[in-house]
Coordinates of C-alpha atoms in Angstrom, one line a residue:
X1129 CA -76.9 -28.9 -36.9
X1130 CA -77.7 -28.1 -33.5
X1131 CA -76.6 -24.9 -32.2
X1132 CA -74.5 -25.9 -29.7
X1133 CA -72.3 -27.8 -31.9
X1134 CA -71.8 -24.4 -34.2
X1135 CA -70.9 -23.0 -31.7
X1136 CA -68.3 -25.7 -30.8
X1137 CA -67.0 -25.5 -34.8
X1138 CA -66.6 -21.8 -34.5
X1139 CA -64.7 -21.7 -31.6
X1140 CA -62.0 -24.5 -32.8
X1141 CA -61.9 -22.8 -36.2
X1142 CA -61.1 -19.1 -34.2
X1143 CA -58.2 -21.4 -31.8
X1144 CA -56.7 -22.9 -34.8
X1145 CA -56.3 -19.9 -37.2
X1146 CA -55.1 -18.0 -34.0
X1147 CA -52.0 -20.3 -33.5
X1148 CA -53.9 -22.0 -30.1
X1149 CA -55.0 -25.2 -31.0
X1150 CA -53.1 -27.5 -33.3
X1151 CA -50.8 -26.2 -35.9
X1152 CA -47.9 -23.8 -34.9
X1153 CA -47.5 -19.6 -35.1
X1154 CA -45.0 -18.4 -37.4
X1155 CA -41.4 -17.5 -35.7
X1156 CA -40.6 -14.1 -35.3
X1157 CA -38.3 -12.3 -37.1
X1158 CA -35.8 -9.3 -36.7
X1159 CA -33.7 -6.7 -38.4
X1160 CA -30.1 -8.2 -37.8
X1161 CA -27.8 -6.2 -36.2
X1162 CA -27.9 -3.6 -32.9
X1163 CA -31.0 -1.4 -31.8
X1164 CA -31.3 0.9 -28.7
X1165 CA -33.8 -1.0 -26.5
X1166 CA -33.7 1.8 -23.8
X1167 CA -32.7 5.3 -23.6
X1168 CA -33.4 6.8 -20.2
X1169 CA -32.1 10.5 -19.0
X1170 CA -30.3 9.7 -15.9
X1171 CA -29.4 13.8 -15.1
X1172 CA -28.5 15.0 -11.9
X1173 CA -27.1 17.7 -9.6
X1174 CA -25.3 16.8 -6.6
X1175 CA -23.8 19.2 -3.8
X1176 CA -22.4 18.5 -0.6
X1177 CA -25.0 20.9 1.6
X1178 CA -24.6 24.2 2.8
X1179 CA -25.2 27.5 0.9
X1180 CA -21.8 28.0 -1.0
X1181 CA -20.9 24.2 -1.4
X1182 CA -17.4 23.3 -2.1
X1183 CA -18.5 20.1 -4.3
X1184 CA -20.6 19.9 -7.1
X1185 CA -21.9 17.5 -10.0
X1186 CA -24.2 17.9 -12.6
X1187 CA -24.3 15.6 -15.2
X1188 CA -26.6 16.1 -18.1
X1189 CA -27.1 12.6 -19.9
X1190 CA -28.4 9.6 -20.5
X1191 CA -28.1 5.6 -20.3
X1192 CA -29.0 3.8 -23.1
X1193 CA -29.5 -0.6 -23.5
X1194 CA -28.3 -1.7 -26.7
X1195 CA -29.0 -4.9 -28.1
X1196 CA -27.7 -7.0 -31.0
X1197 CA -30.5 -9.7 -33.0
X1198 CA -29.9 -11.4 -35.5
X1199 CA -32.6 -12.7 -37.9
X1200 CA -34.8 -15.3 -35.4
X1201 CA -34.3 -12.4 -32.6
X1202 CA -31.9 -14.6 -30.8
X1203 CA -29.4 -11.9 -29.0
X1204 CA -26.5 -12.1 -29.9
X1205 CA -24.9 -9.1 -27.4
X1206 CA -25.9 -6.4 -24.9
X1207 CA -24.7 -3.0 -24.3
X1208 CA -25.3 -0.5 -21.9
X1209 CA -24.2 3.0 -22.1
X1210 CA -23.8 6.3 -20.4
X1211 CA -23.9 9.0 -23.1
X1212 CA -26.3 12.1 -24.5
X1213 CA -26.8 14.3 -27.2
X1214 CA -25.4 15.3 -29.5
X1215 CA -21.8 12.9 -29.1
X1216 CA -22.0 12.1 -25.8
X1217 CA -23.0 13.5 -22.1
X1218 CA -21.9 16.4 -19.9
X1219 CA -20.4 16.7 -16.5
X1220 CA -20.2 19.5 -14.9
X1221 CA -17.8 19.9 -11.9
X1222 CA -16.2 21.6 -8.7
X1223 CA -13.9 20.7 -5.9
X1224 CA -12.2 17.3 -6.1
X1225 CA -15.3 14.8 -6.7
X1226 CA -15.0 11.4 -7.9
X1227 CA -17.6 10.5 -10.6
X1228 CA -17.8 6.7 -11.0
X1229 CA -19.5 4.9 -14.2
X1230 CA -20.1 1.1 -13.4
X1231 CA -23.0 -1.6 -14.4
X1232 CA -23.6 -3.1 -11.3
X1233 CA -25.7 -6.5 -10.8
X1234 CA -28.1 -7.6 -8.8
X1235 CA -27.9 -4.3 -6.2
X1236 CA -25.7 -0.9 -6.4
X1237 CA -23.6 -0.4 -4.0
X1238 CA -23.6 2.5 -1.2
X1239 CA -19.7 2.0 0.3
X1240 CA -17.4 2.6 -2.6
X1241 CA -14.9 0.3 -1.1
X1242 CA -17.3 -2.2 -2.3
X1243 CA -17.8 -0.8 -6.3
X1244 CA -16.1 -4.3 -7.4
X1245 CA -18.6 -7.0 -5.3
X1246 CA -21.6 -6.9 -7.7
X1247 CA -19.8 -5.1 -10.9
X1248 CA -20.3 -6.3 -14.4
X1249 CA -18.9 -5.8 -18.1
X1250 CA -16.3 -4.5 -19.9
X1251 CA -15.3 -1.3 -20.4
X1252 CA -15.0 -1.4 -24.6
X1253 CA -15.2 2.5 -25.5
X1254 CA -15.2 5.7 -23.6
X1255 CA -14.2 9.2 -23.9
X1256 CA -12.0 11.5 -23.1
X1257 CA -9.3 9.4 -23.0
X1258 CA -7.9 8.2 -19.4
X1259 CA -5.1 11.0 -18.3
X1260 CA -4.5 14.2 -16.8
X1261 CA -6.2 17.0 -18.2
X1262 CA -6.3 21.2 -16.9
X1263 CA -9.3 20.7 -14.5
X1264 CA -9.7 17.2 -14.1
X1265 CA -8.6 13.5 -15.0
X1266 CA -9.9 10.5 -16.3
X1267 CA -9.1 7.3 -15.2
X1268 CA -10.4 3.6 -16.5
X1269 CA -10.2 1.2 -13.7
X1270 CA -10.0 -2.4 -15.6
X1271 CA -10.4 -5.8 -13.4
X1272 CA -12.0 -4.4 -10.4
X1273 CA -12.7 -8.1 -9.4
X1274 CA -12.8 -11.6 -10.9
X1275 CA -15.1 -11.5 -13.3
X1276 CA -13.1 -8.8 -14.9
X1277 CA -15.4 -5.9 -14.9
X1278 CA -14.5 -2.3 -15.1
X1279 CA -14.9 1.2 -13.9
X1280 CA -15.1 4.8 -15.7
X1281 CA -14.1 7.3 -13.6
X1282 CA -13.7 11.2 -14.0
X1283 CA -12.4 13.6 -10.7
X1284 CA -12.1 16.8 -9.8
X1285 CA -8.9 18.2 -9.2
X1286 CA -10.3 21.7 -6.8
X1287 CA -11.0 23.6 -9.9
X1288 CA -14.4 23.9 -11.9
X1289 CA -14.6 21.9 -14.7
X1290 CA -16.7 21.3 -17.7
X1291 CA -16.3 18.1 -19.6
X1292 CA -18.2 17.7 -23.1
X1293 CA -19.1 14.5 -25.0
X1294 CA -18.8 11.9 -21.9
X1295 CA -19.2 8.4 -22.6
X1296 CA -19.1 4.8 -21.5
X1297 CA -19.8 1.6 -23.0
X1298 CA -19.8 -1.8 -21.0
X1299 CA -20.9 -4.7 -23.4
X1300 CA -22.4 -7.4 -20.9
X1301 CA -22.3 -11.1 -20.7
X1302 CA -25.3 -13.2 -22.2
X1303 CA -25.7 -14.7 -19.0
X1304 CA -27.2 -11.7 -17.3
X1305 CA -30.2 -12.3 -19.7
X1306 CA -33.8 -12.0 -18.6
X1307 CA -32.3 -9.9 -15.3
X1308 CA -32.3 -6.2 -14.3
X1309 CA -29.1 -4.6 -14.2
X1310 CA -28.2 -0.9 -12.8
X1311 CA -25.9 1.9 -14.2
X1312 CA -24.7 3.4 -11.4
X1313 CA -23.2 7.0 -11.3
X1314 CA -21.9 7.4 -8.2
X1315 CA -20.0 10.5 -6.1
X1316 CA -17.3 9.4 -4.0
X1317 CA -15.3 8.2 -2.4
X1318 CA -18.8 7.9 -0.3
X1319 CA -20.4 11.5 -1.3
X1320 CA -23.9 10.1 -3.2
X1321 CA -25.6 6.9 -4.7
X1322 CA -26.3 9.9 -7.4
X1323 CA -28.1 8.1 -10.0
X1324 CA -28.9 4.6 -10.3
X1325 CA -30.8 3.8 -13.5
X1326 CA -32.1 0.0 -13.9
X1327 CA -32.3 -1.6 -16.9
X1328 CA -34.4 -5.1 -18.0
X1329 CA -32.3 -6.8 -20.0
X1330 CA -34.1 -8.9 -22.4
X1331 CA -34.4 -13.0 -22.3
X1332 CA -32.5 -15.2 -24.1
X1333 CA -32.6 -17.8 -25.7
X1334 CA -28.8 -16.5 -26.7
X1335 CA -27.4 -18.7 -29.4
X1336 CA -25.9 -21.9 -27.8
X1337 CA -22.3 -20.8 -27.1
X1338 CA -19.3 -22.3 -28.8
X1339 CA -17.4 -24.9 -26.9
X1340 CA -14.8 -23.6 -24.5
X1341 CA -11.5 -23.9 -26.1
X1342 CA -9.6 -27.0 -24.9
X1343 CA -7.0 -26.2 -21.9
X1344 CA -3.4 -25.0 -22.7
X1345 CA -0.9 -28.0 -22.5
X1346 CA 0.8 -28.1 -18.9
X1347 CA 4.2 -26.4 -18.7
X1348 CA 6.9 -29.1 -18.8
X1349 CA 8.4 -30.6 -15.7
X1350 CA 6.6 -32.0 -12.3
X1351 CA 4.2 -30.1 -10.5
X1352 CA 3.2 -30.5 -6.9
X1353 CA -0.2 -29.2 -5.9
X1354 CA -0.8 -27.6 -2.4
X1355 CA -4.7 -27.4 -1.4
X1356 CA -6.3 -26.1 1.3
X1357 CA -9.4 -24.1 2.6
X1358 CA -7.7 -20.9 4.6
X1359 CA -4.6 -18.4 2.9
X1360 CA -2.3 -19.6 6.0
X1361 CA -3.2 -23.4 5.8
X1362 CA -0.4 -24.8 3.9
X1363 CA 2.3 -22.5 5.2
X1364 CA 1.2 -24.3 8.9
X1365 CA 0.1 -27.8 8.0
X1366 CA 2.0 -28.9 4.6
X1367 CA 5.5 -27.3 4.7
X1368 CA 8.2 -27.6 5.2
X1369 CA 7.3 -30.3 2.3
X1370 CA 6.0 -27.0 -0.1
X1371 CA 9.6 -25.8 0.3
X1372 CA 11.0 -29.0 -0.1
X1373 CA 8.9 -29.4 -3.4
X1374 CA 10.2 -26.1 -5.0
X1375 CA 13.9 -26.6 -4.3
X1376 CA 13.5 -29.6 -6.0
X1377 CA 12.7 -28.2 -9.3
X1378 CA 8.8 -28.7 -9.2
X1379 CA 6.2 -26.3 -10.3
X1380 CA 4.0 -25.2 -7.3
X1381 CA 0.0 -25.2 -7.8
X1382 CA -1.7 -23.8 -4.6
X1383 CA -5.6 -23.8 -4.2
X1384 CA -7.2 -21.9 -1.5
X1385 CA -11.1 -22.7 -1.2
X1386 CA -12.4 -20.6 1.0
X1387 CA -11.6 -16.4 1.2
X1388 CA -11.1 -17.2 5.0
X1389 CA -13.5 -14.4 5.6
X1390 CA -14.5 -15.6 9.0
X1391 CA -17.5 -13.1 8.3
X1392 CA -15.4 -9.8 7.5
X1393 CA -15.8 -7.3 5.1
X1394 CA -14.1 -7.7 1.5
X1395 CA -10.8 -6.1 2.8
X1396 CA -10.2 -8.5 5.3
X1397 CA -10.3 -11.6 3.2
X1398 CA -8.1 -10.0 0.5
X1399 CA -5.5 -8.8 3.0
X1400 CA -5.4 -12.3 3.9
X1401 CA -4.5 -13.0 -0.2
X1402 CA -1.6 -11.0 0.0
X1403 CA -0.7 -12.0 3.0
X1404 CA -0.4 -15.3 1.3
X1405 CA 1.3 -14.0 -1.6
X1406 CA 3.7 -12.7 1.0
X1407 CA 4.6 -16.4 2.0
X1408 CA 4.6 -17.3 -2.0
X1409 CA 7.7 -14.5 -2.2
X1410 CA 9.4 -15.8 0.6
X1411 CA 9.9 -19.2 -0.9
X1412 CA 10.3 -18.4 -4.9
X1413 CA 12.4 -15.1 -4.0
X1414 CA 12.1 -12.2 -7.1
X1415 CA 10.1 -13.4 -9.9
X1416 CA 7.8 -12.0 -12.4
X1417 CA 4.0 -12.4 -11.0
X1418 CA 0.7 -12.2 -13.1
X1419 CA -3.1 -11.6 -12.2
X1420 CA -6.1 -13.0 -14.4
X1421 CA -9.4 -14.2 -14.0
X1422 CA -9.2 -18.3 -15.5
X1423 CA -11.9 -20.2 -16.5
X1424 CA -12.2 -23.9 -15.3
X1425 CA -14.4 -26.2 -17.7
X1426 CA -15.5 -30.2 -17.1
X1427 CA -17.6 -32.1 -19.0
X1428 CA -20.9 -33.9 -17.4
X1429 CA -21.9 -34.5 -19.8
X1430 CA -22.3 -31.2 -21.3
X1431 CA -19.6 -28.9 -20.6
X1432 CA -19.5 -26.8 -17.0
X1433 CA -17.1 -23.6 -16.4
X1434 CA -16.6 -21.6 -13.7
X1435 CA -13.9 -18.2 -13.1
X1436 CA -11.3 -18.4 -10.4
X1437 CA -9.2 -15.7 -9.4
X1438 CA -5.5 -17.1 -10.6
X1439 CA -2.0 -15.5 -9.2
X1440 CA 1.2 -16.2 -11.3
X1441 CA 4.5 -15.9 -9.3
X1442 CA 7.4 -17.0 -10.9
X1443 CA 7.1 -21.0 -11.7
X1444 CA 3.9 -21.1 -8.8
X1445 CA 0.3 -20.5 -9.8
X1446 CA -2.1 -19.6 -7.1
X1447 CA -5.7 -20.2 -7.8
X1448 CA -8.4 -18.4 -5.2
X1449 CA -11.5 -19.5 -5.4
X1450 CA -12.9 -17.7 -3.2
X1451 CA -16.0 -19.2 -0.9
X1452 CA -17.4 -18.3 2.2
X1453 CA -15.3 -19.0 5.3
X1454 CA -17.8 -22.0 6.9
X1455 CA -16.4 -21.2 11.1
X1456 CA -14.9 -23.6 12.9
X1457 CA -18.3 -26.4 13.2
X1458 CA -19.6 -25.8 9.6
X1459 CA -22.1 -22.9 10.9
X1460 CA -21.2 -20.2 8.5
X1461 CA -21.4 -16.6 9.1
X1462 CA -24.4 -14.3 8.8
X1463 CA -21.9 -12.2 6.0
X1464 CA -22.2 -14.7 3.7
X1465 CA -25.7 -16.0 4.5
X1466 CA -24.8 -18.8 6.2
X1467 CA -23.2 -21.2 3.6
X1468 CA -20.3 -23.2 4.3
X1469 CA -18.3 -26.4 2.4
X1470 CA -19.8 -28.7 5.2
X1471 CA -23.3 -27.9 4.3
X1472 CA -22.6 -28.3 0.3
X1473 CA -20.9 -31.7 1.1
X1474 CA -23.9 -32.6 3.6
X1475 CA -26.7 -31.4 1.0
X1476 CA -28.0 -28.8 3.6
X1477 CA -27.4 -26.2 1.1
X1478 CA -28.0 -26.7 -2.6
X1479 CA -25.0 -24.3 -3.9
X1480 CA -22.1 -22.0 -2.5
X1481 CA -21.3 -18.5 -4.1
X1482 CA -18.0 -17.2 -3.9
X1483 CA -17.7 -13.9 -1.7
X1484 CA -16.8 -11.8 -4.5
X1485 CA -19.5 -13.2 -7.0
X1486 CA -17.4 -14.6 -9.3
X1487 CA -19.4 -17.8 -9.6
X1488 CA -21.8 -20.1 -8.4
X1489 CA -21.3 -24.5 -7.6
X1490 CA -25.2 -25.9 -8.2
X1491 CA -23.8 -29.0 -6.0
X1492 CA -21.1 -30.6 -4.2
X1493 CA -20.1 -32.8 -7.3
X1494 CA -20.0 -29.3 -9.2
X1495 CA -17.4 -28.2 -7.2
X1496 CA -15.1 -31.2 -6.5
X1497 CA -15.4 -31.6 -10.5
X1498 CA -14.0 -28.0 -11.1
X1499 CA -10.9 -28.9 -8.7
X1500 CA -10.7 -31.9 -10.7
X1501 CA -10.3 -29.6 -13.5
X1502 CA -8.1 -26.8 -12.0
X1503 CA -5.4 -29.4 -11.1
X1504 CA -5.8 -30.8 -14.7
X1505 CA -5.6 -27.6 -16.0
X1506 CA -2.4 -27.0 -14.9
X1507 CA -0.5 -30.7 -13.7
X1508 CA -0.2 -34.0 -15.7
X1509 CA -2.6 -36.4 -15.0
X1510 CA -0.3 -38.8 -13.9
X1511 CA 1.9 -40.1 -11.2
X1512 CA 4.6 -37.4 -11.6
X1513 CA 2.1 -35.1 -10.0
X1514 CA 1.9 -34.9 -6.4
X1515 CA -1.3 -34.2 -4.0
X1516 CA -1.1 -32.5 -0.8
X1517 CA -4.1 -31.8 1.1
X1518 CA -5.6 -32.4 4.7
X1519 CA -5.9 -36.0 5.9
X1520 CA -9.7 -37.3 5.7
X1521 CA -9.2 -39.5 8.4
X1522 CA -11.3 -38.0 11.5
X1523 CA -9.6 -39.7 14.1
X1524 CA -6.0 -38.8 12.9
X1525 CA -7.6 -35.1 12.9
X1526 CA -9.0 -35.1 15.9
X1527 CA -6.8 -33.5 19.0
X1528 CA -6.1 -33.5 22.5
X1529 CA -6.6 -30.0 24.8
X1530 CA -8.4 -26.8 24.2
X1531 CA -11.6 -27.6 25.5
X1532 CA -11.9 -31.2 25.0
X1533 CA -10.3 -34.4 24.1
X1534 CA -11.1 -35.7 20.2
X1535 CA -12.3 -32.1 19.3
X1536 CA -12.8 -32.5 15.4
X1537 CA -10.5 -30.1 13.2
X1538 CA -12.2 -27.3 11.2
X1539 CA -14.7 -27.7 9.0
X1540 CA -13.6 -26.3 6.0
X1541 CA -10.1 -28.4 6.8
X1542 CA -12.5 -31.6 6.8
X1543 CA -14.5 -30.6 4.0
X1544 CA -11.0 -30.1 1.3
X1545 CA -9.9 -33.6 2.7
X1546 CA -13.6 -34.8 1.9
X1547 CA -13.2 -33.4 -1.7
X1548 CA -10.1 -34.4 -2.4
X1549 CA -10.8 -38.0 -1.9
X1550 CA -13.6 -37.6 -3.9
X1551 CA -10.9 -36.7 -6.7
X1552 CA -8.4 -39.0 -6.1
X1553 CA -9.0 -42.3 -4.2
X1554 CA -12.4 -42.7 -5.1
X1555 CA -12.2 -42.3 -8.4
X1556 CA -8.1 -44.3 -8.4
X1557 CA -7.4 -40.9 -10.3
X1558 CA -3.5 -41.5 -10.8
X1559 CA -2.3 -38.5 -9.0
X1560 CA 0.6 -39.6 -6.4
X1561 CA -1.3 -38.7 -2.8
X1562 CA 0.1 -37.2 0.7
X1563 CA -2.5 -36.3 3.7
X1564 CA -1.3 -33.7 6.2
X1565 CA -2.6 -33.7 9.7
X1566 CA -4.2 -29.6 10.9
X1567 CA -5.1 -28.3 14.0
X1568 CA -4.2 -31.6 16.1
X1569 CA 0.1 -30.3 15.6
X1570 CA -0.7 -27.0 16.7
X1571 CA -2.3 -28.5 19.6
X1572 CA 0.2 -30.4 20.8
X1573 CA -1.8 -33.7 20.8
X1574 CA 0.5 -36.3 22.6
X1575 CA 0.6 -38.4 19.3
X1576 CA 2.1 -35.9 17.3
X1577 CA 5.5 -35.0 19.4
X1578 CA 7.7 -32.4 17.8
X1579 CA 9.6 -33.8 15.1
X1580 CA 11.1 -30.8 13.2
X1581 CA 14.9 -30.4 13.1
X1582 CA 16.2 -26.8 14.1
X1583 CA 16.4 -25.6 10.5
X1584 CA 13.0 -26.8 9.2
X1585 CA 11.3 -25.4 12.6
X1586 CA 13.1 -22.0 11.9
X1587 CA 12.0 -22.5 8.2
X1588 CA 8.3 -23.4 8.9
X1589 CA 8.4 -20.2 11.2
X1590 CA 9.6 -17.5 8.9
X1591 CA 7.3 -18.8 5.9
X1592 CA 4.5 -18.3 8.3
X1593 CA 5.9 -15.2 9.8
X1594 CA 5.8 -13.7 6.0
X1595 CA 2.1 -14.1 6.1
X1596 CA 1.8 -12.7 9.7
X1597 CA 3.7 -9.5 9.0
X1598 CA 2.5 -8.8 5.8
X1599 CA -1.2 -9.1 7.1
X1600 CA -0.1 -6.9 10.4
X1601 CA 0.9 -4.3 7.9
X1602 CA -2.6 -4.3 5.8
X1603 CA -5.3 -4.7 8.6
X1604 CA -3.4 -4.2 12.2
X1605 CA -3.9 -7.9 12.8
X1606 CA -0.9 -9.6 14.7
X1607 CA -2.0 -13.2 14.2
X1608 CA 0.9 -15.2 15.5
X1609 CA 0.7 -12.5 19.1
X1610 CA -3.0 -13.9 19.4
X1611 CA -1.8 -17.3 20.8
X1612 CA 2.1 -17.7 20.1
X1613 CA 2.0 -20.8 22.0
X1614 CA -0.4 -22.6 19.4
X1615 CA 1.7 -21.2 16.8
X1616 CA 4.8 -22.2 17.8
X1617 CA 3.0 -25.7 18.5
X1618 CA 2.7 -25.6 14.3
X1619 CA 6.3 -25.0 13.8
X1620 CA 8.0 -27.6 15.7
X1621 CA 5.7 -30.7 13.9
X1622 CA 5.0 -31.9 10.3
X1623 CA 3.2 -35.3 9.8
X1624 CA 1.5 -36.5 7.0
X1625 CA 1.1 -40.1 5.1
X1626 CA 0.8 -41.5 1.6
X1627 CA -2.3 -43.0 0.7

């Protein structure tokens, strides 16, 4: 045989037995059950300058990533957390410091105001126990935003302190697989990004996860659902119907899209949520309210979920969902990297993530699908429910003064009327339908004359009122003092139609 075809023999013979050519390497295999994958000593001292400093920190510790395989090394749940030897870390204190524990994900944060926008996982063991002890306290801070993830936090109460066997365990969620998260210790409020420790999670494949459990059975009677894109919306375009809805016995659903940032800072847009809760109180009166994170599934074909913020007031449920405020023409805001509902619905964009990064739409059909599935969740699908959203004609939104005449309404108003007849006429979803007309009332367009009686003008006004006071009290922000003309404009008119 010549040589070049041994050659050629030996090498195939060396691929195949090697698991490259032909045949298939043998799966791996694990010891089922949890191993520490990383344990990293995170110490540090902190002090607050000078030569006799009235703060201090010192921690003496470490993070640790644990992980749980089973047999095929498919993970099964991750861990992460701050302890030491022999049972657990030690912090070292004086003056009043704030220690903070947190998993944050994909960046740390500097402004402690912020410890809630990229935090993950949930708080399932720690020690001491939250309370008040001799020279210091401990507190656990659950829910710090809507994906439900916690905070471990031990201050200083002016008096040194030594605290023995500190510890914190966050187990994550499987979908943080393959990426790097960070355990962040940080001194606050605002004192030091003291120690931030990243950690590679490993990659999946997790196990496929179980179905998501089928969706509660409405509560009896009718509902009526209220959606809009800004926390003031249907308090100025779709009442006094809303009021009209609930003193007639009807449950209330109200779905804000957007957190009406307008390109502020987290505290803005949820001053502007309890501002609208404020309008919520005023209609319903004393009630017993409820916060939780929901999850919203749809099947196409496999299933799709995504978390909303929900807000339980008496027989109303408020769902927040939370995107970025799109400005007036769709534009966006540099905040939020420019995304808006108009470029999602226009395919300029390929997906929208909510401002507090609860959760992600991979398409506009991904998100009119999920509020498909949050009114389901909640209202029969049936003709005893009742639709109320912005009217998708352009001409009927289009108004008279300001700078022009046919200036369009807002983008984001545009965009909720787009989806929602992509929910309900296009698909002859049975849902009973009414379509409210926005920005051309408050302007005064000459087609839309005031048509309010006395009472539902003074009724209109105090709803709104609610939300402007409330939101003057939280941020400084006298809304309806801005342009009381425009406002007043809102309170005199109501028109909608039934498509």
């Amino acid at each position: 045989m010549p040589v070049g075809s041994i050659l050629a023999v030996s090498l195939v013979f060396l691929m195949v037995s090697s698991g490259l050519l032909g045949g298939r390497a043998a799966a791996a295999s694990c010891e089922p059950g949890w191993t520490v994958d990383a344990d990293v000593n995170n110490s540090f001292t902190w002090a607050d300058g000078g030569l006799t400093p009235t703060n201090t920190v010192t921690w003496t510790g470490s993070v640790q990533l644990l992980v749980e395989r089973d047999q095929d090394c498919n993970v099964l749940g991750v861990e992460v957390a701050f302890t030491g030897l022999p049972l657990g870390g030690v912090l070292a204190l004086t003056g009043d410091p704030l220690v903070s524990f947190t998993i944050q994900f994909p960046n740390d944060f500097t402004s402690y105001a912020n410890k809630g926008q990229n935090a993950y996982g949930d708080l399932t063991s720690w020690n001491p126990p939250a309370g008040d002890y001799l020279t210091y306290r401990v507190k656990t801070n659950f829910d710090i935003n809507g994906r439900g993830a916690d905070e471990f936090a031990i201050k200083g109460i002016g008096v040194p302190a030594v605290v023995s066997n500190v510890g914190a365990t966050f187990t994550l969620p499987l979908d943080l697989l393959g990426n790097t998260v960070k355990a962040q210790i940080h001194v606050g409020p605002d004192k030091c990004t003291c120690k931030v420790t990243s950690l590679d999670l490993p990659s999946g494949p997790p196990p496929p996860p179980p179905p998501p459990p089928p969706p509660p059975p409405p509560p009896s009677g009718s509902w009526s659902v209220f959606i809009h894109a800004h926390e003031d919306d249907w308090q100025l375009f779709e009442t006094p119907t809303s009021v009209e809805e609930y003193q007639a016995g009807n449950h209330l659903l109200f779905v804000v899209l957007t957190a009406g940032d307008a390109g502020n800072s987290m505290s803005f847009w949820q001053a502007r949520e309890e501002a609208l809760k404020a309008s919520v109180k005023f209609v319903v009166g004393a009630a017993s309210e409820s916060t939780s994170a929901t999850t919203v599934c749809y099947n196409s074909p496999s299933s799709v979920c995504h978390t909303i913020s929900q807000w339980n007031y008496g027989t109303t449920v408020t769902l927040f969902m939370r995107l970025p405020d799109g400005n007036t023409d769709g534009s966006g805001f540099p905040g939020t990297g420019f995304q808006s509902l108009a470029k999602l619905r226009d395919g300029l964009i390929l997906s929208i993530t909510a401002v507090d990064q609860s959760t992600t739409y991979n398409s506009w059909e991904d998100l009119y699908l999920t509020v498909a599935a949050a009114f389901s969740t909640f209202a029969p699908y049936d003709s005893t429910t009742k639709v109320n959203a912005p009217d998708f004609d352009r001409n009927r939104q289009s108004f008279e003064g300001r700078d022009c005449t046919g200036c369009a309404d807002h983008s984001d108003h545009l965009a909720v009327a787009d989806l929602v007849y992509a929910i309900t006429i296009a698909p002859g979803a049975p849902w009973s339908r009414a379509w409210f007309i926005d920005y051309a009332i408050c302007f005064a367009d000459s087609r839309y004359p005031e048509n309010l009686s006395p009472s539902d003008y003074q009724l209109k006004r105090d709803l709104f009122m609610a939300y402007n006071n409330r939101l003057k009290d939280l941020t400084g922000t006298d809304t309806y003092a801005s342009n009381p003309t425009f406002w007043e404009n809102c309170f005199h008119r109501n028109y909608f139609r039934v498509v």
